[in-house]
PDB file of C-alpha atoms in Angstrom:
ATOM      1  CA  MET X 812     -17.748 -36.833 -59.024  1.00 55.00           C
ATOM      2  CA  ASN X 813     -14.216 -35.403 -58.810  1.00 67.00           C
ATOM      3  CA  GLN X 814     -12.223 -37.183 -56.429  1.00 71.00           C
ATOM      4  CA  SER X 815     -10.799 -33.982 -54.974  1.00 79.00           C
ATOM      5  CA  TYR X 816     -14.406 -32.936 -53.834  1.00 90.00           C
ATOM      6  CA  LEU X 817     -14.954 -33.033 -49.919  1.00 92.00           C
ATOM      7  CA  SER X 818     -18.122 -33.133 -48.095  1.00 92.00           C
ATOM      8  CA  ILE X 819     -18.969 -30.080 -45.657  1.00 92.00           C
ATOM      9  CA  GLY X 820     -17.970 -32.511 -42.757  1.00 93.00           C
ATOM     10  CA  GLU X 821     -14.782 -33.672 -44.298  1.00 93.00           C
ATOM     11  CA  MET X 822     -13.861 -30.012 -44.973  1.00 93.00           C
ATOM     12  CA  ALA X 823     -14.531 -28.956 -41.564  1.00 94.00           C
ATOM     13  CA  ARG X 824     -12.612 -32.081 -39.895  1.00 94.00           C
ATOM     14  CA  ILE X 825      -9.463 -31.424 -41.963  1.00 93.00           C
ATOM     15  CA  ASN X 826      -9.474 -27.857 -41.293  1.00 93.00           C
ATOM     16  CA  ASN X 827     -10.246 -28.153 -37.481  1.00 92.00           C
ATOM     17  CA  THR X 828     -13.325 -26.211 -37.743  1.00 94.00           C
ATOM     18  CA  THR X 829     -17.037 -26.896 -37.544  1.00 94.00           C
ATOM     19  CA  VAL X 830     -19.834 -27.437 -40.181  1.00 94.00           C
ATOM     20  CA  PRO X 831     -21.841 -24.280 -38.662  1.00 95.00           C
ATOM     21  CA  THR X 832     -18.753 -22.337 -39.272  1.00 95.00           C
ATOM     22  CA  LEU X 833     -18.615 -23.322 -42.958  1.00 95.00           C
ATOM     23  CA  ARG X 834     -22.251 -22.806 -43.386  1.00 94.00           C
ATOM     24  CA  LEU X 835     -21.826 -19.058 -42.002  1.00 94.00           C
ATOM     25  CA  TYR X 836     -18.881 -18.546 -44.361  1.00 94.00           C
ATOM     26  CA  ASP X 837     -21.182 -19.660 -47.322  1.00 93.00           C
ATOM     27  CA  SER X 838     -23.990 -17.523 -46.341  1.00 92.00           C
ATOM     28  CA  LEU X 839     -21.515 -14.619 -46.061  1.00 91.00           C
ATOM     29  CA  GLY X 840     -20.047 -15.366 -49.477  1.00 90.00           C
ATOM     30  CA  LEU X 841     -16.687 -15.999 -48.007  1.00 92.00           C
ATOM     31  CA  LEU X 842     -16.287 -19.607 -49.068  1.00 93.00           C
ATOM     32  CA  LYS X 843     -19.035 -21.203 -51.099  1.00 92.00           C
ATOM     33  CA  PRO X 844     -18.939 -24.951 -52.079  1.00 93.00           C
ATOM     34  CA  CYS X 845     -17.795 -25.279 -55.758  1.00 91.00           C
ATOM     35  CA  TYR X 846     -20.113 -28.197 -56.714  1.00 89.00           C
ATOM     36  CA  THR X 847     -23.646 -29.331 -55.969  1.00 88.00           C
ATOM     37  CA  ASP X 848     -24.657 -32.884 -56.766  1.00 86.00           C
ATOM     38  CA  PRO X 849     -27.742 -32.515 -58.936  1.00 86.00           C
ATOM     39  CA  GLN X 850     -29.416 -35.594 -57.549  1.00 86.00           C
ATOM     40  CA  THR X 851     -28.740 -35.366 -53.734  1.00 87.00           C
ATOM     41  CA  ARG X 852     -28.389 -31.496 -53.828  1.00 86.00           C
ATOM     42  CA  TYR X 853     -25.371 -32.095 -51.510  1.00 89.00           C
ATOM     43  CA  ARG X 854     -22.704 -29.634 -51.774  1.00 89.00           C
ATOM     44  CA  TYR X 855     -19.160 -30.158 -52.220  1.00 92.00           C
ATOM     45  CA  TYR X 856     -15.899 -28.406 -51.826  1.00 94.00           C
ATOM     46  CA  ASP X 857     -12.680 -28.641 -53.802  1.00 92.00           C
ATOM     47  CA  ILE X 858      -9.674 -29.479 -51.843  1.00 91.00           C
ATOM     48  CA  LYS X 859      -8.011 -26.504 -53.514  1.00 91.00           C
ATOM     49  CA  GLN X 860     -10.324 -24.378 -51.576  1.00 93.00           C
ATOM     50  CA  ASN X 861      -8.250 -25.235 -48.442  1.00 93.00           C
ATOM     51  CA  ALA X 862      -6.055 -22.222 -49.524  1.00 91.00           C
ATOM     52  CA  ARG X 863      -9.018 -19.765 -49.278  1.00 92.00           C
ATOM     53  CA  LEU X 864     -10.002 -21.172 -45.989  1.00 94.00           C
ATOM     54  CA  ASP X 865      -6.489 -21.037 -44.621  1.00 93.00           C
ATOM     55  CA  LEU X 866      -6.374 -17.236 -45.414  1.00 90.00           C
ATOM     56  CA  ILE X 867      -9.769 -16.646 -43.825  1.00 92.00           C
ATOM     57  CA  GLN X 868      -8.659 -18.364 -40.768  1.00 92.00           C
ATOM     58  CA  TYR X 869      -5.306 -16.463 -40.767  1.00 90.00           C
ATOM     59  CA  MET X 870      -7.026 -13.220 -41.023  1.00 89.00           C
ATOM     60  CA  LYS X 871      -9.276 -14.017 -38.214  1.00 90.00           C
ATOM     61  CA  GLU X 872      -6.271 -14.782 -36.094  1.00 88.00           C
ATOM     62  CA  LEU X 873      -5.074 -11.138 -37.018  1.00 85.00           C
ATOM     63  CA  GLY X 874      -8.153  -9.904 -35.305  1.00 84.00           C
ATOM     64  CA  MET X 875     -10.311  -9.110 -38.408  1.00 87.00           C
ATOM     65  CA  GLU X 876     -14.164  -9.329 -38.258  1.00 89.00           C
ATOM     66  CA  LEU X 877     -15.754 -11.836 -40.851  1.00 92.00           C
ATOM     67  CA  LYS X 878     -17.578  -8.859 -42.535  1.00 89.00           C
ATOM     68  CA  GLU X 879     -14.161  -6.936 -42.845  1.00 88.00           C
ATOM     69  CA  ILE X 880     -12.490 -10.175 -44.250  1.00 90.00           C
ATOM     70  CA  GLN X 881     -15.403 -10.504 -46.755  1.00 89.00           C
ATOM     71  CA  ALA X 882     -14.975  -6.778 -47.928  1.00 88.00           C
ATOM     72  CA  LEU X 883     -11.252  -7.093 -48.235  1.00 87.00           C
ATOM     73  CA  LEU X 884     -11.277 -10.474 -50.270  1.00 85.00           C
ATOM     74  CA  ALA X 885     -13.972  -9.100 -52.348  1.00 86.00           C
ATOM     75  CA  SER X 886     -11.992  -6.027 -53.210  1.00 85.00           C
ATOM     76  CA  GLU X 887      -8.918  -8.156 -54.556  1.00 81.00           C
ATOM     77  CA  ASP X 888      -6.792  -5.008 -53.618  1.00 83.00           C
ATOM     78  CA  LEU X 889      -3.525  -5.896 -51.917  1.00 84.00           C
ATOM     79  CA  LEU X 890      -2.942  -2.228 -50.862  1.00 88.00           C
ATOM     80  CA  LYS X 891      -6.165  -2.043 -49.079  1.00 85.00           C
ATOM     81  CA  ILE X 892      -5.335  -5.279 -47.331  1.00 83.00           C
ATOM     82  CA  GLU X 893      -2.015  -3.991 -46.278  1.00 86.00           C
ATOM     83  CA  GLY X 894      -3.414  -0.691 -45.120  1.00 88.00           C
ATOM     84  CA  VAL X 895      -6.016  -2.736 -42.810  1.00 85.00           C
ATOM     85  CA  LEU X 896      -3.313  -5.049 -41.547  1.00 85.00           C
ATOM     86  CA  ILE X 897      -1.148  -1.822 -40.658  1.00 90.00           C
ATOM     87  CA  SER X 898      -4.261  -0.474 -38.713  1.00 88.00           C
ATOM     88  CA  LYS X 899      -4.561  -3.872 -36.933  1.00 86.00           C
ATOM     89  CA  ARG X 900      -0.960  -3.730 -35.983  1.00 89.00           C
ATOM     90  CA  GLU X 901      -1.508  -0.340 -34.322  1.00 91.00           C
ATOM     91  CA  GLN X 902      -4.677  -1.623 -32.468  1.00 88.00           C
ATOM     92  CA  THR X 903      -2.765  -4.652 -31.431  1.00 89.00           C
ATOM     93  CA  LEU X 904       0.052  -2.367 -29.839  1.00 90.00           C
ATOM     94  CA  GLU X 905      -2.543  -0.440 -28.072  1.00 88.00           C
ATOM     95  CA  ASN X 906      -4.235  -3.471 -26.614  1.00 89.00           C
ATOM     96  CA  ILE X 907      -0.742  -4.739 -25.520  1.00 90.00           C
ATOM     97  CA  GLU X 908      -0.014  -1.428 -23.697  1.00 85.00           C
ATOM     98  CA  ARG X 909      -3.527  -1.749 -22.101  1.00 84.00           C
ATOM     99  CA  LEU X 910      -2.958  -5.385 -21.020  1.00 89.00           C
ATOM    100  CA  LYS X 911       0.411  -4.235 -19.529  1.00 87.00           C
ATOM    101  CA  ILE X 912      -1.353  -1.456 -17.490  1.00 84.00           C
ATOM    102  CA  GLN X 913      -4.098  -3.982 -16.281  1.00 85.00           C
ATOM    103  CA  ARG X 914      -1.350  -6.636 -15.574  1.00 87.00           C
ATOM    104  CA  ASP X 915       0.550  -3.886 -13.371  1.00 84.00           C
ATOM    105  CA  ALA X 916      -2.755  -2.755 -11.560  1.00 81.00           C
ATOM    106  CA  ILE X 917      -3.375  -6.298 -10.733  1.00 86.00           C
ATOM    107  CA  ASP X 918       0.032  -6.708  -9.204  1.00 85.00           C
ATOM    108  CA  ARG X 919      -0.232  -3.440  -7.260  1.00 79.00           C
ATOM    109  CA  ALA X 920      -3.756  -4.669  -5.791  1.00 78.00           C
ATOM    110  CA  ILE X 921      -2.145  -8.005  -4.837  1.00 84.00           C
ATOM    111  CA  ASP X 922       0.704  -6.121  -3.139  1.00 80.00           C
ATOM    112  CA  SER X 923      -1.585  -3.861  -1.342  1.00 75.00           C
ATOM    113  CA  ILE X 924      -3.518  -6.628   0.045  1.00 77.00           C
ATOM    114  CA  GLU X 925      -0.493  -8.368   1.154  1.00 82.00           C
ATOM    115  CA  ARG X 926       1.022  -5.079   2.581  1.00 75.00           C
ATOM    116  CA  TYR X 927      -2.021  -4.581   4.557  1.00 74.00           C
ATOM    117  CA  ARG X 928      -2.196  -8.036   5.955  1.00 79.00           C
ATOM    118  CA  LYS X 929       1.499  -7.933   7.054  1.00 79.00           C
ATOM    119  CA  SER X 930       1.620  -4.255   7.914  1.00 79.00           C
ATOM    120  CA  PRO X 931       3.067  -3.085  11.315  1.00 84.00           C
ATOM    121  CA  SER X 932       0.851  -1.978  13.930  1.00 87.00           C
ATOM    122  CA  ARG X 933      -0.522   1.522  14.415  1.00 90.00           C
ATOM    123  CA  GLY X 934       2.011   3.987  15.692  1.00 93.00           C
ATOM    124  CA  THR X 935       5.068   1.818  14.405  1.00 94.00           C
ATOM    125  CA  LEU X 936       8.169   3.838  13.645  1.00 96.00           C
ATOM    126  CA  SER X 937      10.547   2.731  11.080  1.00 94.00           C
ATOM    127  CA  LEU X 938      13.578   3.638   9.050  1.00 95.00           C
ATOM    128  CA  GLU X 939      13.275   2.204   5.504  1.00 94.00           C
ATOM    129  CA  TYR X 940      15.024   2.464   2.283  1.00 95.00           C
ATOM    130  CA  ILE X 941      12.345   3.549  -0.423  1.00 94.00           C
ATOM    131  CA  PRO X 942      13.283   3.284  -4.092  1.00 94.00           C
ATOM    132  CA  ALA X 943      12.654   6.296  -6.560  1.00 95.00           C
ATOM    133  CA  ARG X 944       8.989   6.786  -7.230  1.00 93.00           C
ATOM    134  CA  ARG X 945       7.052   8.713 -10.011  1.00 93.00           C
ATOM    135  CA  ILE X 946       4.124  10.757  -9.168  1.00 94.00           C
ATOM    136  CA  TYR X 947       1.280  12.487 -11.211  1.00 93.00           C
ATOM    137  CA  SER X 948       0.086  15.587  -9.116  1.00 93.00           C
ATOM    138  CA  MET X 949      -2.800  18.103  -9.073  1.00 92.00           C
ATOM    139  CA  GLU X 950      -2.642  21.570  -7.493  1.00 91.00           C
ATOM    140  CA  THR X 951      -5.752  22.369  -5.354  1.00 90.00           C
ATOM    141  CA  ASP X 952      -7.343  25.821  -4.701  1.00 88.00           C
ATOM    142  CA  ILE X 953      -7.660  25.032  -0.910  1.00 90.00           C
ATOM    143  CA  ASN X 954      -5.601  23.903   1.858  1.00 93.00           C
ATOM    144  CA  PHE X 955      -7.131  20.614   2.572  1.00 86.00           C
ATOM    145  CA  TYR X 956      -5.631  20.380   5.849  1.00 91.00           C
ATOM    146  CA  ASP X 957      -8.228  23.031   6.804  1.00 91.00           C
ATOM    147  CA  HIS X 958     -10.972  20.722   6.117  1.00 88.00           C
ATOM    148  CA  ASP X 959     -12.137  17.274   6.879  1.00 86.00           C
ATOM    149  CA  ILE X 960     -12.300  13.992   5.034  1.00 83.00           C
ATOM    150  CA  ASP X 961     -15.447  14.994   2.974  1.00 86.00           C
ATOM    151  CA  THR X 962     -13.411  17.748   1.330  1.00 88.00           C
ATOM    152  CA  TYR X 963     -10.590  15.338   0.954  1.00 84.00           C
ATOM    153  CA  GLU X 964     -13.082  13.092  -0.770  1.00 84.00           C
ATOM    154  CA  LEU X 965     -14.056  15.814  -3.293  1.00 88.00           C
ATOM    155  CA  ILE X 966     -10.379  16.541  -3.912  1.00 89.00           C
ATOM    156  CA  LEU X 967      -9.774  12.860  -4.864  1.00 87.00           C
ATOM    157  CA  LYS X 968     -12.620  12.932  -7.182  1.00 88.00           C
ATOM    158  CA  GLN X 969     -11.347  16.224  -8.821  1.00 90.00           C
ATOM    159  CA  LEU X 970      -8.051  14.216  -9.432  1.00 90.00           C
ATOM    160  CA  LYS X 971      -9.785  11.220 -10.872  1.00 88.00           C
ATOM    161  CA  MET X 972     -11.739  13.490 -13.279  1.00 90.00           C
ATOM    162  CA  LYS X 973      -8.548  14.924 -14.288  1.00 90.00           C
ATOM    163  CA  LEU X 974      -7.132  11.672 -15.006  1.00 88.00           C
ATOM    164  CA  LEU X 975     -10.315  10.532 -17.031  1.00 88.00           C
ATOM    165  CA  ASP X 976     -10.203  13.815 -18.975  1.00 90.00           C
ATOM    166  CA  HIS X 977      -6.696  12.848 -20.348  1.00 89.00           C
ATOM    167  CA  ASN X 978      -8.020   9.265 -21.060  1.00 87.00           C
ATOM    168  CA  VAL X 979      -5.842   7.820 -18.373  1.00 86.00           C
ATOM    169  CA  PRO X 980      -7.045   4.277 -17.127  1.00 81.00           C
ATOM    170  CA  PRO X 981      -8.911   4.261 -13.842  1.00 80.00           C
ATOM    171  CA  VAL X 982      -6.638   1.742 -12.445  1.00 80.00           C
ATOM    172  CA  TYR X 983      -4.356   4.535 -11.528  1.00 80.00           C
ATOM    173  CA  TYR X 984      -6.782   6.044  -9.283  1.00 76.00           C
ATOM    174  CA  CYS X 985      -5.325   4.533  -6.200  1.00 74.00           C
ATOM    175  CA  ASN X 986      -2.190   4.762  -3.941  1.00 81.00           C
ATOM    176  CA  ALA X 987      -2.764   8.448  -3.468  1.00 87.00           C
ATOM    177  CA  GLY X 988      -0.625  10.878  -1.586  1.00 90.00           C
ATOM    178  CA  THR X 989      -0.263  14.548  -0.174  1.00 92.00           C
ATOM    179  CA  LEU X 990       2.906  16.455   0.207  1.00 93.00           C
ATOM    180  CA  LEU X 991       3.962  19.039   2.680  1.00 94.00           C
ATOM    181  CA  LYS X 992       7.027  21.215   2.264  1.00 95.00           C
ATOM    182  CA  LYS X 993       9.919  20.375   4.433  1.00 96.00           C
ATOM    183  CA  ALA X 994       9.940  23.988   6.088  1.00 96.00           C
ATOM    184  CA  ASP X 995       6.195  23.648   7.028  1.00 95.00           C
ATOM    185  CA  LEU X 996       6.710  20.302   8.596  1.00 95.00           C
ATOM    186  CA  LEU X 997       9.526  21.568  10.563  1.00 96.00           C
ATOM    187  CA  GLU X 998       7.238  24.408  12.164  1.00 95.00           C
ATOM    188  CA  MET X 999       4.210  21.878  12.065  1.00 95.00           C
ATOM    189  CA  ARG X1000       2.407  24.084   9.760  1.00 95.00           C
ATOM    190  CA  PHE X1001      -0.050  21.980   7.833  1.00 94.00           C
ATOM    191  CA  VAL X1002      -0.462  23.859   4.639  1.00 93.00           C
ATOM    192  CA  SER X1003      -0.681  21.738   1.551  1.00 92.00           C
ATOM    193  CA  HIS X1004      -2.313  22.273  -2.121  1.00 91.00           C
ATOM    194  CA  LYS X1005      -0.911  19.306  -3.803  1.00 91.00           C
ATOM    195  CA  ILE X1006      -2.282  15.829  -3.964  1.00 92.00           C
ATOM    196  CA  PHE X1007      -1.001  13.101  -6.279  1.00 93.00           C
ATOM    197  CA  VAL X1008      -1.016   9.396  -7.240  1.00 91.00           C
ATOM    198  CA  PHE X1009       2.075   7.180  -7.672  1.00 90.00           C
ATOM    199  CA  VAL X1010       2.287   5.778 -11.222  1.00 89.00           C
ATOM    200  CA  ASP X1011       4.294   3.159 -13.024  1.00 85.00           C
ATOM    201  CA  GLU X1012       6.485   3.212 -16.209  1.00 84.00           C
ATOM    202  CA  HIS X1013       3.229   2.608 -18.309  1.00 82.00           C
ATOM    203  CA  PHE X1014       1.503   5.818 -17.208  1.00 87.00           C
ATOM    204  CA  PRO X1015       0.662   7.763 -20.396  1.00 86.00           C
ATOM    205  CA  LEU X1016       1.211  11.283 -19.378  1.00 90.00           C
ATOM    206  CA  LYS X1017       5.085  10.800 -19.133  1.00 88.00           C
ATOM    207  CA  GLY X1018       5.742  14.558 -19.612  1.00 90.00           C
ATOM    208  CA  GLU X1019       3.751  15.572 -16.664  1.00 91.00           C
ATOM    209  CA  LEU X1020       5.307  13.377 -14.171  1.00 94.00           C
ATOM    210  CA  GLU X1021       7.623  14.168 -11.173  1.00 94.00           C
ATOM    211  CA  THR X1022      10.268  12.188  -9.420  1.00 94.00           C
ATOM    212  CA  VAL X1023      10.233  11.360  -5.635  1.00 94.00           C
ATOM    213  CA  GLU X1024      14.015  10.606  -5.071  1.00 94.00           C
ATOM    214  CA  ASN X1025      15.133   7.292  -3.586  1.00 96.00           C
ATOM    215  CA  GLY X1026      16.682   7.237  -0.170  1.00 96.00           C
ATOM    216  CA  MET X1027      16.281   6.489   3.632  1.00 97.00           C
ATOM    217  CA  TYR X1028      12.939   7.592   5.034  1.00 97.00           C
ATOM    218  CA  ALA X1029      11.767   7.868   8.382  1.00 97.00           C
ATOM    219  CA  CYS X1030       8.144   6.457   8.555  1.00 96.00           C
ATOM    220  CA  ILE X1031       5.423   6.109  10.890  1.00 96.00           C
ATOM    221  CA  TYR X1032       2.234   3.967  10.202  1.00 94.00           C
ATOM    222  CA  LEU X1033      -1.502   4.716  10.968  1.00 92.00           C
ATOM    223  CA  ASP X1034      -5.053   3.742  10.067  1.00 86.00           C
ATOM    224  CA  ASP X1035      -6.997   6.967  10.937  1.00 85.00           C
ATOM    225  CA  PHE X1036      -7.129   9.740   8.383  1.00 84.00           C
ATOM    226  CA  ASP X1037      -7.972  12.315  11.183  1.00 87.00           C
ATOM    227  CA  SER X1038      -4.887  11.437  13.051  1.00 92.00           C
ATOM    228  CA  GLU X1039      -2.414  12.606  10.578  1.00 93.00           C
ATOM    229  CA  ARG X1040      -1.266  15.664  12.474  1.00 94.00           C
ATOM    230  CA  GLU X1041      -0.668  13.840  15.768  1.00 95.00           C
ATOM    231  CA  TYR X1042       1.389  11.053  14.187  1.00 96.00           C
ATOM    232  CA  ALA X1043       3.342  13.605  12.025  1.00 96.00           C
ATOM    233  CA  ALA X1044       4.384  15.336  15.265  1.00 96.00           C
ATOM    234  CA  ARG X1045       5.428  11.948  16.618  1.00 97.00           C
ATOM    235  CA  LEU X1046       7.508  11.326  13.376  1.00 97.00           C
ATOM    236  CA  LEU X1047       9.228  14.747  13.701  1.00 97.00           C
ATOM    237  CA  ALA X1048       9.879  14.294  17.409  1.00 97.00           C
ATOM    238  CA  HIS X1049      11.345  10.894  16.579  1.00 97.00           C
ATOM    239  CA  CYS X1050      13.542  12.265  13.939  1.00 96.00           C
ATOM    240  CA  ARG X1051      14.887  14.864  16.218  1.00 95.00           C
ATOM    241  CA  GLU X1052      15.466  12.126  19.119  1.00 95.00           C
ATOM    242  CA  GLN X1053      17.551   9.940  16.691  1.00 95.00           C
ATOM    243  CA  GLY X1054      19.460  12.963  15.462  1.00 94.00           C
ATOM    244  CA  TYR X1055      18.122  12.434  11.803  1.00 96.00           C
ATOM    245  CA  GLU X1056      18.379  15.205   9.543  1.00 95.00           C
ATOM    246  CA  ILE X1057      15.336  15.916   7.402  1.00 96.00           C
ATOM    247  CA  CYS X1058      16.426  16.414   4.076  1.00 95.00           C
ATOM    248  CA  GLY X1059      13.255  16.833   1.861  1.00 95.00           C
ATOM    249  CA  ASP X1060       9.410  17.145   1.984  1.00 96.00           C
ATOM    250  CA  TYR X1061       7.141  15.186   4.090  1.00 97.00           C
ATOM    251  CA  ILE X1062       4.607  12.525   2.324  1.00 96.00           C
ATOM    252  CA  CYS X1063       1.543  11.106   3.350  1.00 94.00           C
ATOM    253  CA  GLU X1064       0.939   8.124   1.479  1.00 92.00           C
ATOM    254  CA  VAL X1065      -2.065   5.884   1.323  1.00 88.00           C
ATOM    255  CA  LEU X1066      -0.771   2.411   1.278  1.00 82.00           C
ATOM    256  CA  THR X1067      -4.099   0.595   1.167  1.00 73.00           C
ATOM    257  CA  GLU X1068      -7.686   1.666   0.869  1.00 61.00           C
ATOM    258  CA  PHE X1069     -10.042  -1.321   0.340  1.00 55.00           C
ATOM    259  CA  ASN X1070     -13.585  -0.329   1.107  1.00 49.00           C
ATOM    260  CA  VAL X1071     -14.631  -4.028   1.785  1.00 46.00           C
ATOM    261  CA  PHE X1072     -15.285  -4.059   5.656  1.00 45.00           C
ATOM    262  CA  ASP X1073     -16.718  -0.581   6.087  1.00 48.00           C
ATOM    263  CA  GLN X1074     -19.029   0.944   3.459  1.00 47.00           C
ATOM    264  CA  GLU X1075     -19.715   4.187   5.301  1.00 54.00           C
ATOM    265  CA  LYS X1076     -16.110   5.487   4.874  1.00 54.00           C
ATOM    266  CA  ARG X1077     -12.782   5.196   2.926  1.00 53.00           C
ATOM    267  CA  PRO X1078     -10.699   2.867   4.862  1.00 63.00           C
ATOM    268  CA  MET X1079      -6.996   4.060   4.896  1.00 75.00           C
ATOM    269  CA  PHE X1080      -3.653   2.503   5.913  1.00 85.00           C
ATOM    270  CA  LEU X1081      -1.223   5.413   5.839  1.00 91.00           C
ATOM    271  CA  ARG X1082       2.512   5.852   5.917  1.00 93.00           C
ATOM    272  CA  LEU X1083       3.941   9.211   6.949  1.00 96.00           C
ATOM    273  CA  GLN X1084       7.349   9.555   5.673  1.00 97.00           C
ATOM    274  CA  VAL X1085      10.158  12.012   5.437  1.00 97.00           C
ATOM    275  CA  PRO X1086      13.593  11.593   3.614  1.00 97.00           C
ATOM    276  CA  VAL X1087      16.336  11.864   6.304  1.00 97.00           C
ATOM    277  CA  SER X1088      20.267  11.955   6.224  1.00 95.00           C
ATOM    278  CA  PHE X1089      22.832  11.084   8.993  1.00 89.00           C
ATOM    279  CA  GLN X1090      25.480  12.760  10.687  1.00 75.00           C
ATOM    280  CA  LYS X1091      28.991  10.988   9.805  1.00 64.00           C
TER     281      LYS X1091
END
């Protein structure tokens, strides 16, 4: 028998694979033993078949299925193999983007939990620098301030469906906010038809984003959806007492909403905020 022949066990060992794997490749026609002993019926591989096995393992690492590898190798068509590799590259890039989105969503969830654990108590007033943020918004037909939280839930669901219709990952369905024009805030007119979510750099619909400018914001914290008007009034009064000049629109931001402890309603930790400037 040729000294370059290897048993299936030896072939598996030197290629860091398993005997069942080689038998599967045999059954699929990917890599068949080159010699069968007529007496023992044992089958053997030629050591030169390592090159074929290396190629199969390499193509698997590129994300190809075994049946796909089988068809490509059987075709012996380099252009076809190149075309499949180009397609695999595009799929890999898409997967990388999805993983980046998932990673950032996990980071936001962790930050949200930490922020809730370390959050100030209800009614705390603060002056904070907030970096620029990007939002994806939706206009509504109704003024949601004229309705209760049930209507707010329906509007949130509409926003989620809009995101899903554009194939936006559901991980962006959090950290929502609503906006009130500066003039309406100053007169305590709660009229708003705009709801939005804060998004990151990987958000796919980049052409539909708006930017909330960075700056100093007067803020107040609360944990009750139904108390927003009362606390917005407190925030406005505080700004006037401190001599702050309100220089932009009011935002109600949902910092955290983990429905873990209360299954009957959406628990919210809110930060009401307005950009302010100071007299020099």
